[in-house]
GROMACS .gro file of C-alpha atoms in nm:
model
  393
    1MET     CA    1   0.000   0.000   0.000
    2VAL     CA    2   0.134   0.338  -0.097
    3GLN     CA    3   0.223   0.558   0.198
    4LEU     CA    4   0.078   0.900   0.120
    5SER     CA    5   0.153   1.236   0.264
    6LYS     CA    6  -0.038   1.514   0.413
    7PHE     CA    7  -0.398   1.595   0.357
    8LEU     CA    8  -0.723   1.624   0.167
    9ALA     CA    9  -0.945   1.923   0.143
   10VAL     CA   10  -1.174   2.117   0.365
   11ALA     CA   11  -1.468   2.290   0.199
   12ALA     CA   12  -1.511   2.663   0.176
   13ALA     CA   13  -1.752   2.898  -0.001
   14CYS     CA   14  -1.937   3.190  -0.065
   15LEU     CA   15  -2.100   3.538  -0.047
   16ALA     CA   16  -2.101   3.823  -0.292
   17ALA     CA   17  -1.872   4.121  -0.362
   18PRO     CA   18  -1.793   4.316  -0.679
   19ALA     CA   19  -1.503   4.198  -0.895
   20MET     CA   20  -1.302   4.519  -0.891
   21ALA     CA   21  -0.990   4.370  -1.048
   22HIS     CA   22  -1.187   4.260  -1.353
   23PRO     CA   23  -1.276   4.597  -1.506
   24GLY     CA   24  -1.433   4.430  -1.809
   25GLU     CA   25  -1.651   4.193  -1.609
   26LYS     CA   26  -1.991   4.358  -1.581
   27HIS     CA   27  -2.317   4.169  -1.543
   28ASP     CA   28  -2.663   4.284  -1.444
   29PRO     CA   29  -2.716   4.146  -1.089
   30HIS     CA   30  -3.084   4.082  -1.161
   31MET     CA   31  -2.995   3.885  -1.472
   32VAL     CA   32  -2.734   3.691  -1.278
   33LYS     CA   33  -2.994   3.606  -1.014
   34ARG     CA   34  -3.236   3.478  -1.278
   35GLU     CA   35  -2.964   3.271  -1.440
   36VAL     CA   36  -2.865   3.123  -1.104
   37HIS     CA   37  -3.226   3.010  -1.051
   38ALA     CA   38  -3.230   2.858  -1.400
   39ARG     CA   39  -2.897   2.690  -1.330
   40ASP     CA   40  -3.031   2.542  -1.007
   41ALA     CA   41  -3.322   2.387  -1.196
   42MET     CA   42  -3.082   2.244  -1.454
   43ALA     CA   43  -2.859   2.112  -1.177
   44ALA     CA   44  -3.147   1.929  -1.013
   45VAL     CA   45  -3.222   1.753  -1.342
   46ALA     CA   46  -2.854   1.676  -1.397
   47LYS     CA   47  -2.816   1.541  -1.045
   48ARG     CA   48  -3.107   1.303  -1.100
   49SER     CA   49  -2.951   1.199  -1.431
   50LEU     CA   50  -2.621   1.120  -1.263
   51GLY     CA   51  -2.803   0.934  -0.989
   52GLY     CA   52  -2.964   0.709  -1.246
   53CYS     CA   53  -2.635   0.583  -1.389
   54GLU     CA   54  -2.376   0.622  -1.113
   55ASN     CA   55  -2.417   0.259  -1.003
   56SER     CA   56  -2.386   0.117  -1.354
   57LEU     CA   57  -2.104  -0.125  -1.428
   58HIS     CA   58  -1.909   0.122  -1.642
   59ALA     CA   59  -1.940   0.392  -1.373
   60ARG     CA   60  -1.811   0.157  -1.102
   61GLU     CA   61  -1.523   0.047  -1.322
   62LEU     CA   62  -1.436   0.410  -1.393
   63ALA     CA   63  -1.435   0.483  -1.021
   64LYS     CA   64  -1.186   0.200  -0.964
   65ARG     CA   65  -0.959   0.332  -1.240
   66ASN     CA   66  -0.978   0.678  -1.085
   67VAL     CA   67  -0.856   0.550  -0.749
   68ALA     CA   68  -0.571   0.354  -0.908
   69ARG     CA   69  -0.465   0.643  -1.132
   70ARG     CA   70  -0.465   0.906  -0.857
   71SER     CA   71  -0.274   0.680  -0.621
   72ARG     CA   72  -0.020   0.600  -0.892
   73THR     CA   73   0.016   0.966  -0.989
   74VAL     CA   74   0.085   1.076  -0.633
   75GLN     CA   75   0.343   0.804  -0.582
   76GLN     CA   76   0.516   0.894  -0.909
   77LEU     CA   77   0.520   1.262  -0.814
   78ARG     CA   78   0.661   1.180  -0.471
   79ASN     CA   79   0.931   0.961  -0.623
   80LYS     CA   80   1.020   1.225  -0.883
   81ARG     CA   81   1.055   1.492  -0.616
   82GLY     CA   82   1.241   1.266  -0.375
   83VAL     CA   83   0.972   1.287  -0.106
   84THR     CA   84   1.006   1.010   0.153
   85THR     CA   85   0.824   1.158   0.452
   86THR     CA   86   0.474   1.056   0.554
   87SER     CA   87   0.217   1.247   0.749
   88GLN     CA   88  -0.147   1.264   0.845
   89LYS     CA   89  -0.416   1.280   0.577
   90TRP     CA   90  -0.733   1.480   0.612
   91ALA     CA   91  -1.050   1.480   0.406
   92ARG     CA   92  -1.357   1.691   0.403
   93ASN     CA   93  -1.712   1.581   0.457
   94LEU     CA   94  -1.932   1.664   0.158
   95ALA     CA   95  -2.233   1.691   0.388
   96ALA     CA   96  -2.067   1.993   0.547
   97LEU     CA   97  -2.068   2.171   0.211
   98GLU     CA   98  -2.425   2.072   0.135
   99LYS     CA   99  -2.539   2.215   0.470
  100TRP     CA  100  -2.344   2.535   0.399
  101GLU     CA  101  -2.130   2.473   0.705
  102ALA     CA  102  -1.843   2.589   0.491
  103VAL     CA  103  -1.976   2.943   0.510
  104ASN     CA  104  -1.893   2.937   0.880
  105HIS     CA  105  -1.537   2.811   0.872
  106ASN     CA  106  -1.545   2.731   1.242
  107LYS     CA  107  -1.793   2.456   1.164
  108THR     CA  108  -1.602   2.298   0.880
  109ASP     CA  109  -1.590   1.925   0.943
  110ILE     CA  110  -1.243   1.767   0.923
  111LEU     CA  111  -1.199   1.391   0.929
  112ASN     CA  112  -0.866   1.251   1.045
  113TYR     CA  113  -0.702   0.974   0.845
  114SER     CA  114  -0.405   0.772   0.959
  115PRO     CA  115  -0.105   0.718   0.728
  116ALA     CA  116  -0.235   0.364   0.673
  117THR     CA  117  -0.573   0.472   0.538
  118PRO     CA  118  -0.632   0.285   0.208
  119GLU     CA  119  -0.603   0.481  -0.116
  120SER     CA  120  -0.953   0.359  -0.204
  121VAL     CA  121  -1.083   0.580   0.077
  122VAL     CA  122  -0.862   0.880  -0.001
  123PHE     CA  123  -0.882   0.895  -0.379
  124ALA     CA  124  -1.247   0.802  -0.412
  125ALA     CA  125  -1.325   1.132  -0.240
  126ASN     CA  126  -1.472   1.323  -0.529
  127THR     CA  127  -1.812   1.481  -0.558
  128SER     CA  128  -1.907   1.456  -0.927
  129CYS     CA  129  -1.972   1.827  -0.930
  130ILE     CA  130  -2.173   2.003  -1.196
  131LEU     CA  131  -2.024   2.338  -1.291
  132THR     CA  132  -2.264   2.489  -1.540
  133PRO     CA  133  -2.134   2.735  -1.798
  134THR     CA  134  -2.325   3.027  -1.647
  135VAL     CA  135  -2.007   3.124  -1.466
  136THR     CA  136  -1.812   3.391  -1.648
  137ASP     CA  137  -1.475   3.328  -1.808
  138GLY     CA  138  -1.386   3.683  -1.704
  139PRO     CA  139  -1.228   3.944  -1.931
  140TYR     CA  140  -0.888   3.769  -1.944
  141TYR     CA  141  -0.955   3.470  -2.169
  142VAL     CA  142  -0.696   3.444  -2.450
  143TRP     CA  143  -0.753   3.249  -2.770
  144GLY     CA  144  -0.450   3.084  -2.929
  145GLU     CA  145  -0.278   2.919  -2.633
  146VAL     CA  146  -0.073   2.609  -2.709
  147MET     CA  147  -0.113   2.247  -2.612
  148ARG     CA  148   0.110   2.184  -2.313
  149GLN     CA  149   0.074   2.003  -1.983
  150ASP     CA  150   0.330   2.211  -1.795
  151VAL     CA  151   0.209   2.572  -1.810
  152LYS     CA  152   0.488   2.708  -1.589
  153GLU     CA  153   0.760   2.916  -1.752
  154ASP     CA  154   1.102   3.040  -1.643
  155LEU     CA  155   0.968   3.382  -1.545
  156TYR     CA  156   0.676   3.475  -1.321
  157SER     CA  157   0.572   3.118  -1.245
  158ASP     CA  158   0.728   3.079  -0.902
  159GLY     CA  159   0.498   2.941  -0.635
  160VAL     CA  160   0.363   2.621  -0.482
  161ASP     CA  161   0.376   2.352  -0.750
  162THR     CA  162   0.027   2.214  -0.812
  163PHE     CA  163  -0.047   1.907  -1.021
  164LEU     CA  164  -0.412   1.935  -1.123
  165GLU     CA  165  -0.625   1.650  -1.258
  166VAL     CA  166  -0.959   1.751  -1.413
  167GLN     CA  167  -1.203   1.478  -1.516
  168TYR     CA  168  -1.510   1.541  -1.732
  169ILE     CA  169  -1.817   1.317  -1.700
  170ASP     CA  170  -2.124   1.328  -1.925
  171ILE     CA  171  -2.420   1.381  -1.691
  172ASN     CA  172  -2.649   1.189  -1.928
  173THR     CA  173  -2.446   0.868  -1.932
  174CYS     CA  174  -2.199   0.883  -1.639
  175ARG     CA  175  -1.935   0.803  -1.899
  176PRO     CA  176  -1.612   1.002  -1.940
  177VAL     CA  177  -1.581   1.268  -2.211
  178PRO     CA  178  -1.267   1.192  -2.415
  179GLY     CA  179  -1.111   1.430  -2.664
  180ALA     CA  180  -1.230   1.747  -2.493
  181LEU     CA  181  -0.982   2.034  -2.525
  182VAL     CA  182  -0.946   2.213  -2.193
  183ASP     CA  183  -0.812   2.567  -2.155
  184ILE     CA  184  -0.662   2.663  -1.819
  185TRP     CA  185  -0.551   3.008  -1.703
  186GLN     CA  186  -0.493   3.180  -1.370
  187ALA     CA  187  -0.313   3.464  -1.197
  188ASN     CA  188   0.046   3.414  -1.083
  189ALA     CA  189   0.161   3.441  -0.720
  190THR     CA  190   0.146   3.821  -0.726
  191GLY     CA  191  -0.203   3.825  -0.876
  192VAL     CA  192  -0.126   3.900  -1.241
  193TYR     CA  193  -0.256   3.723  -1.554
  194SER     CA  194  -0.034   3.679  -1.857
  195GLY     CA  195  -0.147   3.782  -2.204
  196ILE     CA  196  -0.327   4.097  -2.086
  197SER     CA  197  -0.201   4.453  -2.047
  198GLU     CA  198  -0.476   4.692  -1.943
  199SER     CA  199  -0.609   4.872  -1.640
  200GLY     CA  200  -0.631   4.628  -1.349
  201ASN     CA  201  -0.382   4.383  -1.497
  202TYR     CA  202  -0.052   4.496  -1.647
  203ALA     CA  203   0.166   4.201  -1.741
  204ALA     CA  204   0.528   4.309  -1.787
  205GLY     CA  205   0.543   4.109  -2.108
  206GLY     CA  206   0.215   4.262  -2.217
  207TRP     CA  207  -0.002   4.085  -2.471
  208ASP     CA  208   0.288   3.855  -2.568
  209SER     CA  209   0.321   3.684  -2.229
  210THR     CA  210   0.189   3.327  -2.193
  211TYR     CA  211   0.281   3.192  -1.849
  212LEU     CA  212   0.026   2.978  -1.660
  213ARG     CA  213  -0.189   2.929  -1.970
  214GLY     CA  214  -0.231   2.620  -2.184
  215ILE     CA  215  -0.455   2.353  -2.333
  216GLN     CA  216  -0.476   1.979  -2.278
  217SER     CA  217  -0.694   1.708  -2.432
  218THR     CA  218  -0.886   1.465  -2.211
  219ASP     CA  219  -0.793   1.097  -2.237
  220LYS     CA  220  -1.023   0.795  -2.264
  221ASP     CA  221  -1.123   0.844  -1.899
  222GLY     CA  222  -1.208   1.210  -1.958
  223VAL     CA  223  -0.896   1.326  -1.772
  224ALA     CA  224  -0.675   1.626  -1.848
  225THR     CA  225  -0.376   1.705  -1.627
  226PHE     CA  226  -0.180   2.025  -1.579
  227GLU     CA  227   0.142   2.116  -1.402
  228THR     CA  228   0.088   2.465  -1.267
  229ILE     CA  229   0.120   2.657  -0.941
  230PHE     CA  230  -0.134   2.743  -0.677
  231PRO     CA  231  -0.297   3.064  -0.806
  232GLY     CA  232  -0.234   3.400  -0.647
  233HIS     CA  233  -0.504   3.640  -0.536
  234TYR     CA  234  -0.600   3.984  -0.660
  235GLU     CA  235  -0.837   4.247  -0.530
  236GLY     CA  236  -1.208   4.177  -0.566
  237ARG     CA  237  -1.195   3.803  -0.637
  238ALA     CA  238  -1.139   3.494  -0.427
  239THR     CA  239  -0.846   3.276  -0.529
  240HIS     CA  240  -0.952   3.072  -0.833
  241THR     CA  241  -0.848   2.883  -1.146
  242HIS     CA  242  -1.027   2.924  -1.480
  243LEU     CA  243  -1.129   2.635  -1.706
  244LEU     CA  244  -1.299   2.641  -2.045
  245THR     CA  245  -1.382   2.323  -2.235
  246HIS     CA  246  -1.417   2.279  -2.612
  247LEU     CA  247  -1.579   1.976  -2.774
  248GLY     CA  248  -1.520   1.895  -3.140
  249ALA     CA  249  -1.265   2.173  -3.188
  250LYS     CA  250  -0.996   2.118  -3.451
  251LEU     CA  251  -0.636   2.112  -3.335
  252LEU     CA  252  -0.395   2.265  -3.585
  253PRO     CA  253  -0.043   2.131  -3.656
  254ASN     CA  254   0.101   2.425  -3.461
  255LYS     CA  255  -0.076   2.295  -3.146
  256THR     CA  256  -0.342   2.568  -3.129
  257LEU     CA  257  -0.718   2.553  -3.186
  258GLU     CA  258  -0.869   2.648  -3.519
  259VAL     CA  259  -1.099   2.946  -3.484
  260GLY     CA  260  -1.467   2.875  -3.526
  261THR     CA  261  -1.453   2.499  -3.476
  262GLY     CA  262  -1.626   2.299  -3.206
  263SER     CA  263  -1.850   2.399  -2.918
  264VAL     CA  264  -1.798   2.549  -2.573
  265ALA     CA  265  -1.939   2.285  -2.339
  266HIS     CA  266  -1.825   2.426  -2.007
  267ILE     CA  267  -1.702   2.753  -1.855
  268GLY     CA  268  -1.601   2.728  -1.492
  269GLN     CA  269  -1.387   2.848  -1.207
  270LEU     CA  270  -1.229   2.627  -0.943
  271PHE     CA  271  -1.203   2.773  -0.593
  272TRP     CA  272  -0.963   2.678  -0.315
  273ASN     CA  273  -1.044   2.654   0.054
  274GLU     CA  274  -0.936   2.923   0.295
  275VAL     CA  275  -0.718   2.694   0.510
  276LEU     CA  276  -0.504   2.602   0.211
  277ARG     CA  277  -0.502   2.954   0.067
  278SER     CA  278  -0.384   3.103   0.396
  279ALA     CA  279  -0.106   2.845   0.424
  280VAL     CA  280   0.009   2.913   0.069
  281GLU     CA  281   0.008   3.289   0.110
  282ASP     CA  282   0.240   3.266   0.406
  283THR     CA  283   0.507   3.143   0.163
  284TYR     CA  284   0.723   3.329  -0.089
  285PRO     CA  285   0.647   3.486  -0.336
  286TYR     CA  286   0.278   3.497  -0.240
  287ASN     CA  287   0.368   3.697   0.071
  288THR     CA  288   0.496   3.978  -0.152
  289ASN     CA  289   0.150   4.027  -0.304
  290THR     CA  290   0.021   4.361  -0.171
  291GLN     CA  291  -0.329   4.339  -0.319
  292ALA     CA  292  -0.625   4.306  -0.084
  293ILE     CA  293  -0.743   3.952  -0.019
  294THR     CA  294  -1.101   3.855  -0.102
  295THR     CA  295  -1.223   3.542   0.077
  296ASN     CA  296  -1.457   3.282  -0.067
  297ALA     CA  297  -1.726   3.423   0.159
  298GLU     CA  298  -1.691   3.762  -0.010
  299ASP     CA  299  -1.665   3.651  -0.371
  300THR     CA  300  -1.938   3.695  -0.632
  301TRP     CA  301  -1.890   3.380  -0.835
  302SER     CA  302  -1.805   3.128  -0.564
  303ILE     CA  303  -2.148   3.158  -0.409
  304GLU     CA  304  -2.302   3.133  -0.752
  305GLN     CA  305  -2.124   2.805  -0.809
  306ALA     CA  306  -2.147   2.642  -0.466
  307ASP     CA  307  -2.471   2.454  -0.404
  308SER     CA  308  -2.589   2.113  -0.294
  309ALA     CA  309  -2.553   2.005  -0.658
  310TYR     CA  310  -2.227   2.191  -0.716
  311ASP     CA  311  -1.882   2.161  -0.571
  312PRO     CA  312  -1.619   2.391  -0.725
  313PHE     CA  313  -1.352   2.304  -0.465
  314PRO     CA  314  -1.090   2.049  -0.580
  315GLU     CA  315  -0.983   1.770  -0.349
  316TYR     CA  316  -0.612   1.797  -0.273
  317ILE     CA  317  -0.327   1.627  -0.094
  318TYR     CA  318   0.016   1.747   0.014
  319LEU     CA  319   0.286   1.545  -0.162
  320GLY     CA  320   0.507   1.573   0.146
  321GLU     CA  321   0.505   1.724   0.493
  322ASP     CA  322   0.483   2.083   0.375
  323LEU     CA  323   0.399   2.297   0.073
  324ASP     CA  324   0.758   2.294  -0.053
  325ASP     CA  325   0.689   1.944  -0.185
  326GLY     CA  326   0.388   2.059  -0.386
  327LEU     CA  327   0.021   1.960  -0.411
  328PHE     CA  328  -0.181   1.706  -0.607
  329ALA     CA  329  -0.540   1.820  -0.667
  330TRP     CA  330  -0.830   1.664  -0.854
  331ILE     CA  331  -1.191   1.733  -0.940
  332GLN     CA  332  -1.471   1.573  -1.143
  333ILE     CA  333  -1.687   1.799  -1.356
  334GLY     CA  334  -2.023   1.688  -1.488
  335ILE     CA  335  -2.118   1.844  -1.823
  336ASN     CA  336  -2.392   1.807  -2.080
  337ALA     CA  337  -2.189   1.714  -2.387
  338THR     CA  338  -2.469   1.824  -2.623
  339THR     CA  339  -2.478   2.185  -2.499
  340ASP     CA  340  -2.296   2.473  -2.668
  341TYR     CA  341  -2.235   2.803  -2.486
  342THR     CA  342  -2.043   2.975  -2.764
  343ASP     CA  343  -2.307   3.248  -2.783
  344ASN     CA  344  -2.350   3.282  -2.407
  345SER     CA  345  -2.290   3.632  -2.273
  346TYR     CA  346  -2.035   3.495  -2.027
  347TYR     CA  347  -1.807   3.373  -2.308
  348SER     CA  348  -1.577   3.656  -2.412
  349ILE     CA  349  -1.236   3.665  -2.576
  350ALA     CA  350  -1.009   3.941  -2.450
  351ALA     CA  351  -0.700   3.868  -2.658
  352TYR     CA  352  -0.543   3.622  -2.898
  353HIS     CA  353  -0.204   3.497  -3.010
  354ASP     CA  354  -0.092   3.461  -3.370
  355ALA     CA  355   0.235   3.447  -3.560
  356ASN     CA  356   0.310   3.805  -3.460
  357GLY     CA  357   0.254   3.757  -3.088
  358GLY     CA  358  -0.029   3.859  -2.860
  359HIS     CA  359  -0.299   4.111  -2.944
  360GLU     CA  360  -0.597   4.266  -2.775
  361ASN     CA  361  -0.928   4.160  -2.927
  362SER     CA  362  -1.042   4.488  -3.084
  363ASP     CA  363  -1.399   4.366  -3.130
  364ILE     CA  364  -1.477   4.322  -2.761
  365SER     CA  365  -1.848   4.352  -2.833
  366ALA     CA  366  -1.842   4.022  -3.022
  367LEU     CA  367  -1.871   3.800  -2.717
  368GLY     CA  368  -1.826   3.438  -2.804
  369SER     CA  369  -1.709   3.513  -3.158
  370ALA     CA  370  -1.367   3.463  -3.306
  371PRO     CA  371  -1.122   3.743  -3.223
  372SER     CA  372  -1.084   4.014  -3.484
  373GLY     CA  373  -0.795   3.949  -3.719
  374THR     CA  374  -0.758   3.580  -3.640
  375ASN     CA  375  -0.701   3.317  -3.903
  376SER     CA  376  -0.676   2.941  -3.916
  377THR     CA  377  -0.296   2.932  -3.890
  378MET     CA  378  -0.219   3.109  -3.566
  379PRO     CA  379   0.095   2.962  -3.408
  380SER     CA  380   0.146   3.052  -3.044
  381ASP     CA  381   0.503   2.962  -2.962
  382SER     CA  382   0.528   3.016  -2.588
  383SER     CA  383   0.904   2.978  -2.600
  384SER     CA  384   0.937   3.287  -2.817
  385ALA     CA  385   0.682   3.493  -2.631
  386SER     CA  386   0.798   3.717  -2.352
  387ALA     CA  387   0.649   3.545  -2.050
  388SER     CA  388   0.640   3.807  -1.782
  389ALA     CA  389   0.428   4.005  -1.542
  390SER     CA  390   0.447   4.265  -1.276
  391SER     CA  391   0.236   4.317  -0.970
  392SER     CA  392  -0.100   4.478  -1.038
  393ALA     CA  393  -0.156   4.834  -0.930
   0.00000   0.00000   0.00000
C-alpha cells in the first residue's frame, strides 16, 4: 500500500462582492440572479440523471480506475521529487458543504485519516460536481494558447507547484468525455494574468506573455492534467483557477485551436479553501502580493457556483510534509456534452495569439465570436513569447 503524505481538502464557499480587479466583467445582478435560478433547476435535473447511472457497471469500473490512477500519480510525483516523509491525511465531509457549514469556517468538518488509510478511501473522495457554464470566463480569456501540460515558464511562475487532474463526466451517461480540449488560465503568485495589459492587470510582457496558460486534451477516462502553481489572489476576487472546455474543436499542426470549430461545453472556475489559501500565502512569493485579499465568503462567483448540486472546490493532498513538496489536486466535472455556450454572454475573448505575438481583441463587443484578425494558422510559440508580469496596481 502506498504511503501517502499530508492531507485532503476542507470545503469553503461563498457570499457576494464586486469583482473590482476585472474591469471588463460587468453583469446585471438581476440577470445573474435569474440565471442562477435557472442553473439550479438544470442542476437538479442533472443530479437526477447522474443518480440514475452512477451505479452502472461502467461507472463503477471508472471509479476503480480513478482511485488507481490518482494513487499511482501521487506516488510517481513523490518519487520524482524525492519525497520520503509521511504524514497525516485529512478529508472533508461533503455533507458539510451541502449544509453550507463551509460558510462558517469554524464549523467545517475535518476527518482525520491515519497514514495507513487505504487509497480507495482517499482517492475516491470526489463529488461529481456540476459546474454549469453560467459562470463567467472573465475578461482575461486568451484564444490561441498552445497544447502543453506544464504551463509554468522560467519567469513569473514561481509558487507552490500544483499538479491538477480535471475529469469530465457526461451527466447523461456517467461516462467520461474523451477528446475534450481544456483551456486553463490563472493569476500568478502576485495576482497578475499573462497575455493581458490593461487597467487592473498589467503584465510586464504585455499581450505577448503566456505563463500559466495552456490547453490539454482529455484521455479515454475524460482526464486532463496540468502542471501549474497554486494561483495568487487579486483584489475583488477569491483565489480561483479558470477552465474552459471545447468539444469537437480542430487542433492545428502548430498545437493551437482552429478558430470557429467545435463547441464550448463548459465555462467554470475552481475555488480553493481558505485553510489552504492562507497556508500558501504565508510562503514566498505569495507573501509579496500587496493586493487586498477577497475570501470565498466575499466573492461573487463562488457563491453562484457552490450549491448542494455543485462543488467547485478540488480535493487535494500534500505530496510531502509541507507545501515545498507541492500539491496534487483533482476534481470531477459533470457536463452536458450536447450543450454549446459559444453564444453565451459569459463567453468573451479578451485577446489572442498569432504568428506576430499577442494582441488585444479589438472587437470586444463580439462575445463568443472569433477574435478580430484571427485566421486558421495562428501559431502561439510560448518559448518565443515574452512570459512576464508585474504586480497589479
